[in-house]
């Protein structure tokens, strides 16, 4: 049966002389592979450039086999900062890369789809560093790993004193229980409350958080280890993403 759906372009490569095979993250069907036959011929059905990270409307034919035939593609949002701002494009391409590498094919997840869309939308006006850790915390929460940020993982007590985080156990530990996790490390109260705030609040409210730079670094470092340990993803860009010298050069050009 023929289907119409929205989807982000995750990856693409040329196929034979005139076609493209692309990995797409769609709203209804999750991650799929699609073939765009005759993409490089003057075909009016393909008005999109299919650039990585863009949101498109597609018409395709879901089949049991691996690669679906896509007969129509129209760009809905091309996120101009992808071409104009190096730091923001690094954040956006990290969202895309994580979806491409860690989502299972045909695993439909409307909440993750909305997260990608909201994150790309808000990245236009919010700081790239903040949007990256918001995306990561929410993605880990929605993808089933759900790190625990509100109480001790082992004794379930709310925190009175020092707080620890264990990457291998997947959440916070109190001073007594941290002895059960060799990798437990102390984190600040600001970091633990920021993690919990981000996990529990939706867009646009989640963007109202303004942690200190030290807290942001701690959050980022912790997420870096968490992704590597649980999702074998070790391709986060260096923090902070921005570089004022490069930004100036891009704007000047
Ligand atoms: Zn405990």
PDB file of C-alpha atoms and ligand atoms in Angstrom:
ATOM      1  CA  UNK A   1       0.000   0.000   0.000  1.00  0.00           C
ATOM      2  CA  UNK A   2       1.137   3.528  -0.748  1.00  0.00           C
ATOM      3  CA  UNK A   3       1.932   5.743   2.259  1.00  0.00           C
ATOM      4  CA  UNK A   4       2.662   9.427   2.874  1.00  0.00           C
ATOM      5  CA  UNK A   5       4.855  10.363   5.837  1.00  0.00           C
ATOM      6  CA  UNK A   6       7.238  12.978   7.208  1.00  0.00           C
ATOM      7  CA  UNK A   7      10.870  12.030   7.669  1.00  0.00           C
ATOM      8  CA  UNK A   8      14.381  13.330   8.363  1.00  0.00           C
ATOM      9  CA  UNK A   9      17.276  12.434   6.058  1.00  0.00           C
ATOM     10  CA  UNK A  10      19.880  10.607   8.202  1.00  0.00           C
ATOM     11  CA  UNK A  11      22.362   9.414   5.581  1.00  0.00           C
ATOM     12  CA  UNK A  12      22.520   9.089   1.800  1.00  0.00           C
ATOM     13  CA  UNK A  13      24.697   7.762  -0.981  1.00  0.00           C
ATOM     14  CA  UNK A  14      24.507   7.730  -4.756  1.00  0.00           C
ATOM     15  CA  UNK A  15      23.334   4.535  -6.394  1.00  0.00           C
ATOM     16  CA  UNK A  16      24.235   3.727 -10.004  1.00  0.00           C
ATOM     17  CA  UNK A  17      24.160   6.743 -12.349  1.00  0.00           C
ATOM     18  CA  UNK A  18      21.017   8.607 -11.378  1.00  0.00           C
ATOM     19  CA  UNK A  19      19.618   7.251  -8.119  1.00  0.00           C
ATOM     20  CA  UNK A  20      20.066   7.740  -4.363  1.00  0.00           C
ATOM     21  CA  UNK A  21      19.694   5.340  -1.450  1.00  0.00           C
ATOM     22  CA  UNK A  22      18.975   7.132   1.825  1.00  0.00           C
ATOM     23  CA  UNK A  23      18.388   6.271   5.451  1.00  0.00           C
ATOM     24  CA  UNK A  24      15.271   8.144   6.667  1.00  0.00           C
ATOM     25  CA  UNK A  25      13.777   8.585  10.137  1.00  0.00           C
ATOM     26  CA  UNK A  26      10.011   8.701   9.586  1.00  0.00           C
ATOM     27  CA  UNK A  27       7.201   9.566  11.972  1.00  0.00           C
ATOM     28  CA  UNK A  28       5.035   6.480  11.391  1.00  0.00           C
ATOM     29  CA  UNK A  29       7.542   3.787  10.399  1.00  0.00           C
ATOM     30  CA  UNK A  30      10.720   4.685  12.312  1.00  0.00           C
ATOM     31  CA  UNK A  31      14.059   4.315  10.552  1.00  0.00           C
ATOM     32  CA  UNK A  32      13.817   3.008   6.986  1.00  0.00           C
ATOM     33  CA  UNK A  33      16.016   2.738   3.882  1.00  0.00           C
ATOM     34  CA  UNK A  34      14.586   4.219   0.707  1.00  0.00           C
ATOM     35  CA  UNK A  35      15.638   4.234  -2.933  1.00  0.00           C
ATOM     36  CA  UNK A  36      14.965   7.384  -4.998  1.00  0.00           C
ATOM     37  CA  UNK A  37      15.087   6.118  -8.586  1.00  0.00           C
ATOM     38  CA  UNK A  38      16.010   8.749 -11.146  1.00  0.00           C
ATOM     39  CA  UNK A  39      16.772  11.366  -8.469  1.00  0.00           C
ATOM     40  CA  UNK A  40      19.391  13.026 -10.695  1.00  0.00           C
ATOM     41  CA  UNK A  41      17.095  13.212 -13.728  1.00  0.00           C
ATOM     42  CA  UNK A  42      14.720  16.184 -14.138  1.00  0.00           C
ATOM     43  CA  UNK A  43      11.901  14.484 -12.259  1.00  0.00           C
ATOM     44  CA  UNK A  44       9.322  16.841 -10.777  1.00  0.00           C
ATOM     45  CA  UNK A  45       8.438  14.328  -8.023  1.00  0.00           C
ATOM     46  CA  UNK A  46      11.777  15.027  -6.307  1.00  0.00           C
ATOM     47  CA  UNK A  47      11.835  18.727  -5.449  1.00  0.00           C
ATOM     48  CA  UNK A  48      13.938  18.246  -2.297  1.00  0.00           C
ATOM     49  CA  UNK A  49      17.753  18.298  -2.261  1.00  0.00           C
ATOM     50  CA  UNK A  50      17.610  15.482   0.352  1.00  0.00           C
ATOM     51  CA  UNK A  51      20.333  17.176   2.408  1.00  0.00           C
ATOM     52  CA  UNK A  52      21.264  15.473   5.690  1.00  0.00           C
ATOM     53  CA  UNK A  53      19.088  16.723   8.563  1.00  0.00           C
ATOM     54  CA  UNK A  54      16.291  18.199   6.450  1.00  0.00           C
ATOM     55  CA  UNK A  55      12.636  17.356   7.128  1.00  0.00           C
ATOM     56  CA  UNK A  56      10.717  16.123   4.080  1.00  0.00           C
ATOM     57  CA  UNK A  57       7.371  14.762   3.043  1.00  0.00           C
ATOM     58  CA  UNK A  58       7.731  11.381   1.339  1.00  0.00           C
ATOM     59  CA  UNK A  59       5.473   9.028  -0.555  1.00  0.00           C
ATOM     60  CA  UNK A  60       6.689   5.421  -0.476  1.00  0.00           C
ATOM     61  CA  UNK A  61       5.668   1.797  -0.767  1.00  0.00           C
ATOM     62  CA  UNK A  62       6.238  -0.108   2.497  1.00  0.00           C
ATOM     63  CA  UNK A  63       7.395  -3.649   1.704  1.00  0.00           C
ATOM     64  CA  UNK A  64       8.774  -6.582   3.594  1.00  0.00           C
ATOM     65  CA  UNK A  65      12.141  -6.237   1.928  1.00  0.00           C
ATOM     66  CA  UNK A  66      14.901  -3.973   3.169  1.00  0.00           C
ATOM     67  CA  UNK A  67      14.783  -1.022   0.774  1.00  0.00           C
ATOM     68  CA  UNK A  68      11.531   0.812   0.058  1.00  0.00           C
ATOM     69  CA  UNK A  69      10.770   2.571  -3.203  1.00  0.00           C
ATOM     70  CA  UNK A  70      10.255   6.317  -2.624  1.00  0.00           C
ATOM     71  CA  UNK A  71       8.286   8.027  -5.392  1.00  0.00           C
ATOM     72  CA  UNK A  72       8.007  11.599  -4.030  1.00  0.00           C
ATOM     73  CA  UNK A  73      10.071  13.928  -1.827  1.00  0.00           C
ATOM     74  CA  UNK A  74       9.306  17.527  -0.926  1.00  0.00           C
ATOM     75  CA  UNK A  75      11.341  19.546   1.586  1.00  0.00           C
ATOM     76  CA  UNK A  76       9.253  20.823   4.526  1.00  0.00           C
ATOM     77  CA  UNK A  77      12.077  22.421   6.542  1.00  0.00           C
ATOM     78  CA  UNK A  78      15.732  22.790   5.555  1.00  0.00           C
ATOM     79  CA  UNK A  79      17.027  24.437   8.803  1.00  0.00           C
ATOM     80  CA  UNK A  80      19.245  27.176   7.247  1.00  0.00           C
ATOM     81  CA  UNK A  81      21.676  27.156  10.220  1.00  0.00           C
ATOM     82  CA  UNK A  82      22.890  23.746   8.960  1.00  0.00           C
ATOM     83  CA  UNK A  83      24.705  25.666   6.208  1.00  0.00           C
ATOM     84  CA  UNK A  84      25.381  28.933   8.049  1.00  0.00           C
ATOM     85  CA  UNK A  85      26.506  28.131  11.591  1.00  0.00           C
ATOM     86  CA  UNK A  86      29.210  25.561  12.256  1.00  0.00           C
ATOM     87  CA  UNK A  87      28.477  25.077  15.982  1.00  0.00           C
ATOM     88  CA  UNK A  88      24.726  24.637  15.473  1.00  0.00           C
ATOM     89  CA  UNK A  89      25.253  22.267  12.562  1.00  0.00           C
ATOM     90  CA  UNK A  90      27.587  20.158  14.750  1.00  0.00           C
ATOM     91  CA  UNK A  91      24.792  19.813  17.324  1.00  0.00           C
ATOM     92  CA  UNK A  92      22.155  19.026  14.682  1.00  0.00           C
ATOM     93  CA  UNK A  93      24.332  16.435  12.948  1.00  0.00           C
ATOM     94  CA  UNK A  94      24.978  14.794  16.322  1.00  0.00           C
ATOM     95  CA  UNK A  95      21.191  14.345  16.822  1.00  0.00           C
ATOM     96  CA  UNK A  96      20.999  12.819  13.330  1.00  0.00           C
ATOM     97  CA  UNK A  97      24.057  10.617  13.828  1.00  0.00           C
ATOM     98  CA  UNK A  98      22.771   9.206  17.122  1.00  0.00           C
ATOM     99  CA  UNK A  99      19.393   8.318  15.558  1.00  0.00           C
ATOM    100  CA  UNK A 100      21.140   6.714  12.575  1.00  0.00           C
ATOM    101  CA  UNK A 101      23.468   4.637  14.728  1.00  0.00           C
ATOM    102  CA  UNK A 102      21.330   3.664  17.709  1.00  0.00           C
ATOM    103  CA  UNK A 103      17.687   3.321  16.519  1.00  0.00           C
ATOM    104  CA  UNK A 104      16.626  -0.103  15.246  1.00  0.00           C
ATOM    105  CA  UNK A 105      15.076  -0.205  11.729  1.00  0.00           C
ATOM    106  CA  UNK A 106      11.248  -0.091  11.553  1.00  0.00           C
ATOM    107  CA  UNK A 107      11.052   0.720  15.263  1.00  0.00           C
ATOM    108  CA  UNK A 108       8.349   3.382  15.123  1.00  0.00           C
ATOM    109  CA  UNK A 109       8.694   5.931  17.936  1.00  0.00           C
ATOM    110  CA  UNK A 110       6.590   9.097  17.597  1.00  0.00           C
ATOM    111  CA  UNK A 111       8.033  10.556  20.822  1.00  0.00           C
ATOM    112  CA  UNK A 112      11.611  10.297  19.514  1.00  0.00           C
ATOM    113  CA  UNK A 113      10.463  11.768  16.187  1.00  0.00           C
ATOM    114  CA  UNK A 114       8.969  14.777  18.047  1.00  0.00           C
ATOM    115  CA  UNK A 115      12.154  15.116  20.078  1.00  0.00           C
ATOM    116  CA  UNK A 116      14.281  15.354  16.913  1.00  0.00           C
ATOM    117  CA  UNK A 117      11.887  17.896  15.412  1.00  0.00           C
ATOM    118  CA  UNK A 118      11.658  20.035  18.584  1.00  0.00           C
ATOM    119  CA  UNK A 119      15.436  19.908  19.061  1.00  0.00           C
ATOM    120  CA  UNK A 120      16.109  21.051  15.471  1.00  0.00           C
ATOM    121  CA  UNK A 121      13.413  23.765  15.723  1.00  0.00           C
ATOM    122  CA  UNK A 122      14.674  25.183  19.047  1.00  0.00           C
ATOM    123  CA  UNK A 123      18.308  24.962  17.951  1.00  0.00           C
ATOM    124  CA  UNK A 124      17.591  27.879  15.597  1.00  0.00           C
ATOM    125  CA  UNK A 125      17.374  30.285  18.556  1.00  0.00           C
ATOM    126  CA  UNK A 126      18.835  28.429  21.573  1.00  0.00           C
ATOM    127  CA  UNK A 127      22.515  27.764  22.387  1.00  0.00           C
ATOM    128  CA  UNK A 128      23.910  24.668  20.682  1.00  0.00           C
ATOM    129  CA  UNK A 129      25.577  23.317  23.849  1.00  0.00           C
ATOM    130  CA  UNK A 130      22.327  23.435  25.796  1.00  0.00           C
ATOM    131  CA  UNK A 131      20.297  21.882  22.982  1.00  0.00           C
ATOM    132  CA  UNK A 132      22.764  19.021  22.685  1.00  0.00           C
ATOM    133  CA  UNK A 133      22.564  17.914  26.335  1.00  0.00           C
ATOM    134  CA  UNK A 134      18.775  18.455  26.401  1.00  0.00           C
ATOM    135  CA  UNK A 135      18.481  16.200  23.347  1.00  0.00           C
ATOM    136  CA  UNK A 136      20.745  13.539  24.877  1.00  0.00           C
ATOM    137  CA  UNK A 137      18.962  13.409  28.248  1.00  0.00           C
ATOM    138  CA  UNK A 138      15.556  13.199  26.577  1.00  0.00           C
ATOM    139  CA  UNK A 139      16.713  10.638  24.025  1.00  0.00           C
ATOM    140  CA  UNK A 140      18.146   8.362  26.736  1.00  0.00           C
ATOM    141  CA  UNK A 141      14.882   8.724  28.663  1.00  0.00           C
ATOM    142  CA  UNK A 142      12.663   7.920  25.642  1.00  0.00           C
ATOM    143  CA  UNK A 143      14.814   5.115  24.257  1.00  0.00           C
ATOM    144  CA  UNK A 144      14.182   2.958  27.326  1.00  0.00           C
ATOM    145  CA  UNK A 145      17.454   3.475  29.202  1.00  0.00           C
ATOM    146  CA  UNK A 146      15.853   6.170  31.375  1.00  0.00           C
ATOM    147  CA  UNK A 147      18.656   7.145  33.745  1.00  0.00           C
ATOM    148  CA  UNK A 148      17.338   7.711  37.285  1.00  0.00           C
ATOM    149  CA  UNK A 149      17.812  11.282  38.484  1.00  0.00           C
ATOM    150  CA  UNK A 150      15.306  11.708  41.325  1.00  0.00           C
ATOM    151  CA  UNK A 151      16.445   9.257  44.040  1.00  0.00           C
ATOM    152  CA  UNK A 152      19.075   6.683  44.907  1.00  0.00           C
ATOM    153  CA  UNK A 153      18.958   3.732  42.483  1.00  0.00           C
ATOM    154  CA  UNK A 154      19.575   1.165  45.202  1.00  0.00           C
ATOM    155  CA  UNK A 155      17.898   2.294  48.455  1.00  0.00           C
ATOM    156  CA  UNK A 156      15.397   4.667  46.756  1.00  0.00           C
ATOM    157  CA  UNK A 157      16.031   7.393  49.338  1.00  0.00           C
ATOM    158  CA  UNK A 158      15.732  11.017  48.356  1.00  0.00           C
ATOM    159  CA  UNK A 159      19.037  12.841  48.746  1.00  0.00           C
ATOM    160  CA  UNK A 160      20.030  14.717  51.858  1.00  0.00           C
ATOM    161  CA  UNK A 161      23.792  14.978  51.367  1.00  0.00           C
ATOM    162  CA  UNK A 162      26.425  14.159  48.794  1.00  0.00           C
ATOM    163  CA  UNK A 163      25.223  12.764  45.460  1.00  0.00           C
ATOM    164  CA  UNK A 164      27.037  10.256  43.249  1.00  0.00           C
ATOM    165  CA  UNK A 165      26.438   9.093  39.685  1.00  0.00           C
ATOM    166  CA  UNK A 166      27.216   5.623  38.356  1.00  0.00           C
ATOM    167  CA  UNK A 167      27.348   5.225  34.586  1.00  0.00           C
ATOM    168  CA  UNK A 168      27.323   1.414  34.749  1.00  0.00           C
ATOM    169  CA  UNK A 169      24.298   1.295  37.116  1.00  0.00           C
ATOM    170  CA  UNK A 170      22.537   4.050  35.135  1.00  0.00           C
ATOM    171  CA  UNK A 171      21.726   6.736  37.677  1.00  0.00           C
ATOM    172  CA  UNK A 172      22.257   8.449  41.015  1.00  0.00           C
ATOM    173  CA  UNK A 173      23.483   6.843  44.229  1.00  0.00           C
ATOM    174  CA  UNK A 174      23.563   8.116  47.811  1.00  0.00           C
ATOM    175  CA  UNK A 175      26.684   8.309  49.966  1.00  0.00           C
ATOM    176  CA  UNK A 176      26.056   4.862  51.530  1.00  0.00           C
ATOM    177  CA  UNK A 177      25.165   3.011  48.286  1.00  0.00           C
ATOM    178  CA  UNK A 178      27.958   4.465  46.138  1.00  0.00           C
ATOM    179  CA  UNK A 179      30.307   1.810  47.592  1.00  0.00           C
ATOM    180  CA  UNK A 180      28.435  -0.802  45.491  1.00  0.00           C
ATOM    181  CA  UNK A 181      29.466   0.864  42.223  1.00  0.00           C
ATOM    182  CA  UNK A 182      33.220   1.118  41.561  1.00  0.00           C
ATOM    183  CA  UNK A 183      32.621   3.770  38.872  1.00  0.00           C
ATOM    184  CA  UNK A 184      30.477   6.062  41.089  1.00  0.00           C
ATOM    185  CA  UNK A 185      31.675   9.653  41.039  1.00  0.00           C
ATOM    186  CA  UNK A 186      30.518  12.642  42.988  1.00  0.00           C
ATOM    187  CA  UNK A 187      28.390  15.210  41.170  1.00  0.00           C
ATOM    188  CA  UNK A 188      27.139  18.626  42.241  1.00  0.00           C
ATOM    189  CA  UNK A 189      23.634  19.306  43.535  1.00  0.00           C
ATOM    190  CA  UNK A 190      23.138  21.732  40.616  1.00  0.00           C
ATOM    191  CA  UNK A 191      23.979  18.995  38.112  1.00  0.00           C
ATOM    192  CA  UNK A 192      21.578  16.476  39.648  1.00  0.00           C
ATOM    193  CA  UNK A 193      18.713  18.990  39.800  1.00  0.00           C
ATOM    194  CA  UNK A 194      19.406  20.150  36.214  1.00  0.00           C
ATOM    195  CA  UNK A 195      19.321  16.545  34.942  1.00  0.00           C
ATOM    196  CA  UNK A 196      16.003  15.963  36.705  1.00  0.00           C
ATOM    197  CA  UNK A 197      14.524  19.249  35.434  1.00  0.00           C
ATOM    198  CA  UNK A 198      15.420  18.381  31.825  1.00  0.00           C
ATOM    199  CA  UNK A 199      14.081  14.840  32.146  1.00  0.00           C
ATOM    200  CA  UNK A 200      10.730  16.068  33.534  1.00  0.00           C
ATOM    201  CA  UNK A 201       9.999  19.166  31.445  1.00  0.00           C
ATOM    202  CA  UNK A 202       8.843  19.466  27.841  1.00  0.00           C
ATOM    203  CA  UNK A 203       9.605  22.055  25.171  1.00  0.00           C
ATOM    204  CA  UNK A 204       9.593  25.061  25.440  1.00  0.00           C
ATOM    205  CA  UNK A 205       9.873  25.025  29.274  1.00  0.00           C
ATOM    206  CA  UNK A 206      12.955  22.811  29.269  1.00  0.00           C
ATOM    207  CA  UNK A 207      14.893  25.625  27.527  1.00  0.00           C
ATOM    208  CA  UNK A 208      14.343  27.983  30.486  1.00  0.00           C
ATOM    209  CA  UNK A 209      17.077  26.242  32.447  1.00  0.00           C
ATOM    210  CA  UNK A 210      20.353  28.231  32.632  1.00  0.00           C
ATOM    211  CA  UNK A 211      23.011  26.089  34.342  1.00  0.00           C
ATOM    212  CA  UNK A 212      26.481  27.459  35.143  1.00  0.00           C
ATOM    213  CA  UNK A 213      29.313  26.560  32.730  1.00  0.00           C
ATOM    214  CA  UNK A 214      30.814  24.166  35.289  1.00  0.00           C
ATOM    215  CA  UNK A 215      27.496  22.362  35.616  1.00  0.00           C
ATOM    216  CA  UNK A 216      27.125  22.135  31.823  1.00  0.00           C
ATOM    217  CA  UNK A 217      30.578  20.574  31.572  1.00  0.00           C
ATOM    218  CA  UNK A 218      29.736  18.033  34.256  1.00  0.00           C
ATOM    219  CA  UNK A 219      26.442  17.105  32.540  1.00  0.00           C
ATOM    220  CA  UNK A 220      28.192  16.735  29.201  1.00  0.00           C
ATOM    221  CA  UNK A 221      31.014  14.606  30.577  1.00  0.00           C
ATOM    222  CA  UNK A 222      28.522  12.320  32.311  1.00  0.00           C
ATOM    223  CA  UNK A 223      26.401  11.927  29.151  1.00  0.00           C
ATOM    224  CA  UNK A 224      29.521  11.229  27.102  1.00  0.00           C
ATOM    225  CA  UNK A 225      30.394   8.263  29.360  1.00  0.00           C
ATOM    226  CA  UNK A 226      26.764   7.108  29.525  1.00  0.00           C
ATOM    227  CA  UNK A 227      26.361   6.962  25.722  1.00  0.00           C
ATOM    228  CA  UNK A 228      29.666   5.153  25.253  1.00  0.00           C
ATOM    229  CA  UNK A 229      28.843   2.554  27.930  1.00  0.00           C
ATOM    230  CA  UNK A 230      25.174   1.826  27.142  1.00  0.00           C
ATOM    231  CA  UNK A 231      24.832   2.609  23.411  1.00  0.00           C
ATOM    232  CA  UNK A 232      28.449   2.176  22.267  1.00  0.00           C
ATOM    233  CA  UNK A 233      28.216   5.670  20.814  1.00  0.00           C
ATOM    234  CA  UNK A 234      31.538   7.471  21.075  1.00  0.00           C
ATOM    235  CA  UNK A 235      31.218  10.271  18.523  1.00  0.00           C
ATOM    236  CA  UNK A 236      30.087  13.293  20.548  1.00  0.00           C
ATOM    237  CA  UNK A 237      31.739  16.552  19.416  1.00  0.00           C
ATOM    238  CA  UNK A 238      34.148  18.314  21.768  1.00  0.00           C
ATOM    239  CA  UNK A 239      32.511  20.570  24.368  1.00  0.00           C
ATOM    240  CA  UNK A 240      31.857  23.467  24.010  1.00  0.00           C
ATOM    241  CA  UNK A 241      30.740  23.211  20.372  1.00  0.00           C
ATOM    242  CA  UNK A 242      31.104  26.887  19.562  1.00  0.00           C
ATOM    243  CA  UNK A 243      34.267  28.585  18.453  1.00  0.00           C
ATOM    244  CA  UNK A 244      33.963  32.349  18.130  1.00  0.00           C
ATOM    245  CA  UNK A 245      36.795  32.622  15.595  1.00  0.00           C
ATOM    246  CA  UNK A 246      35.208  30.114  13.175  1.00  0.00           C
ATOM    247  CA  UNK A 247      31.737  31.624  13.653  1.00  0.00           C
ATOM    248  CA  UNK A 248      33.042  35.074  12.683  1.00  0.00           C
ATOM    249  CA  UNK A 249      34.691  33.620   9.595  1.00  0.00           C
ATOM    250  CA  UNK A 250      31.457  31.956   8.475  1.00  0.00           C
ATOM    251  CA  UNK A 251      29.324  35.069   9.051  1.00  0.00           C
ATOM    252  CA  UNK A 252      31.844  37.230   7.216  1.00  0.00           C
ATOM    253  CA  UNK A 253      31.700  34.917   4.213  1.00  0.00           C
TER     254      UNK A 253
HETATM  255 ZN1  LIG B   1      21.166   4.659  48.519  1.00  0.00          ZN
END
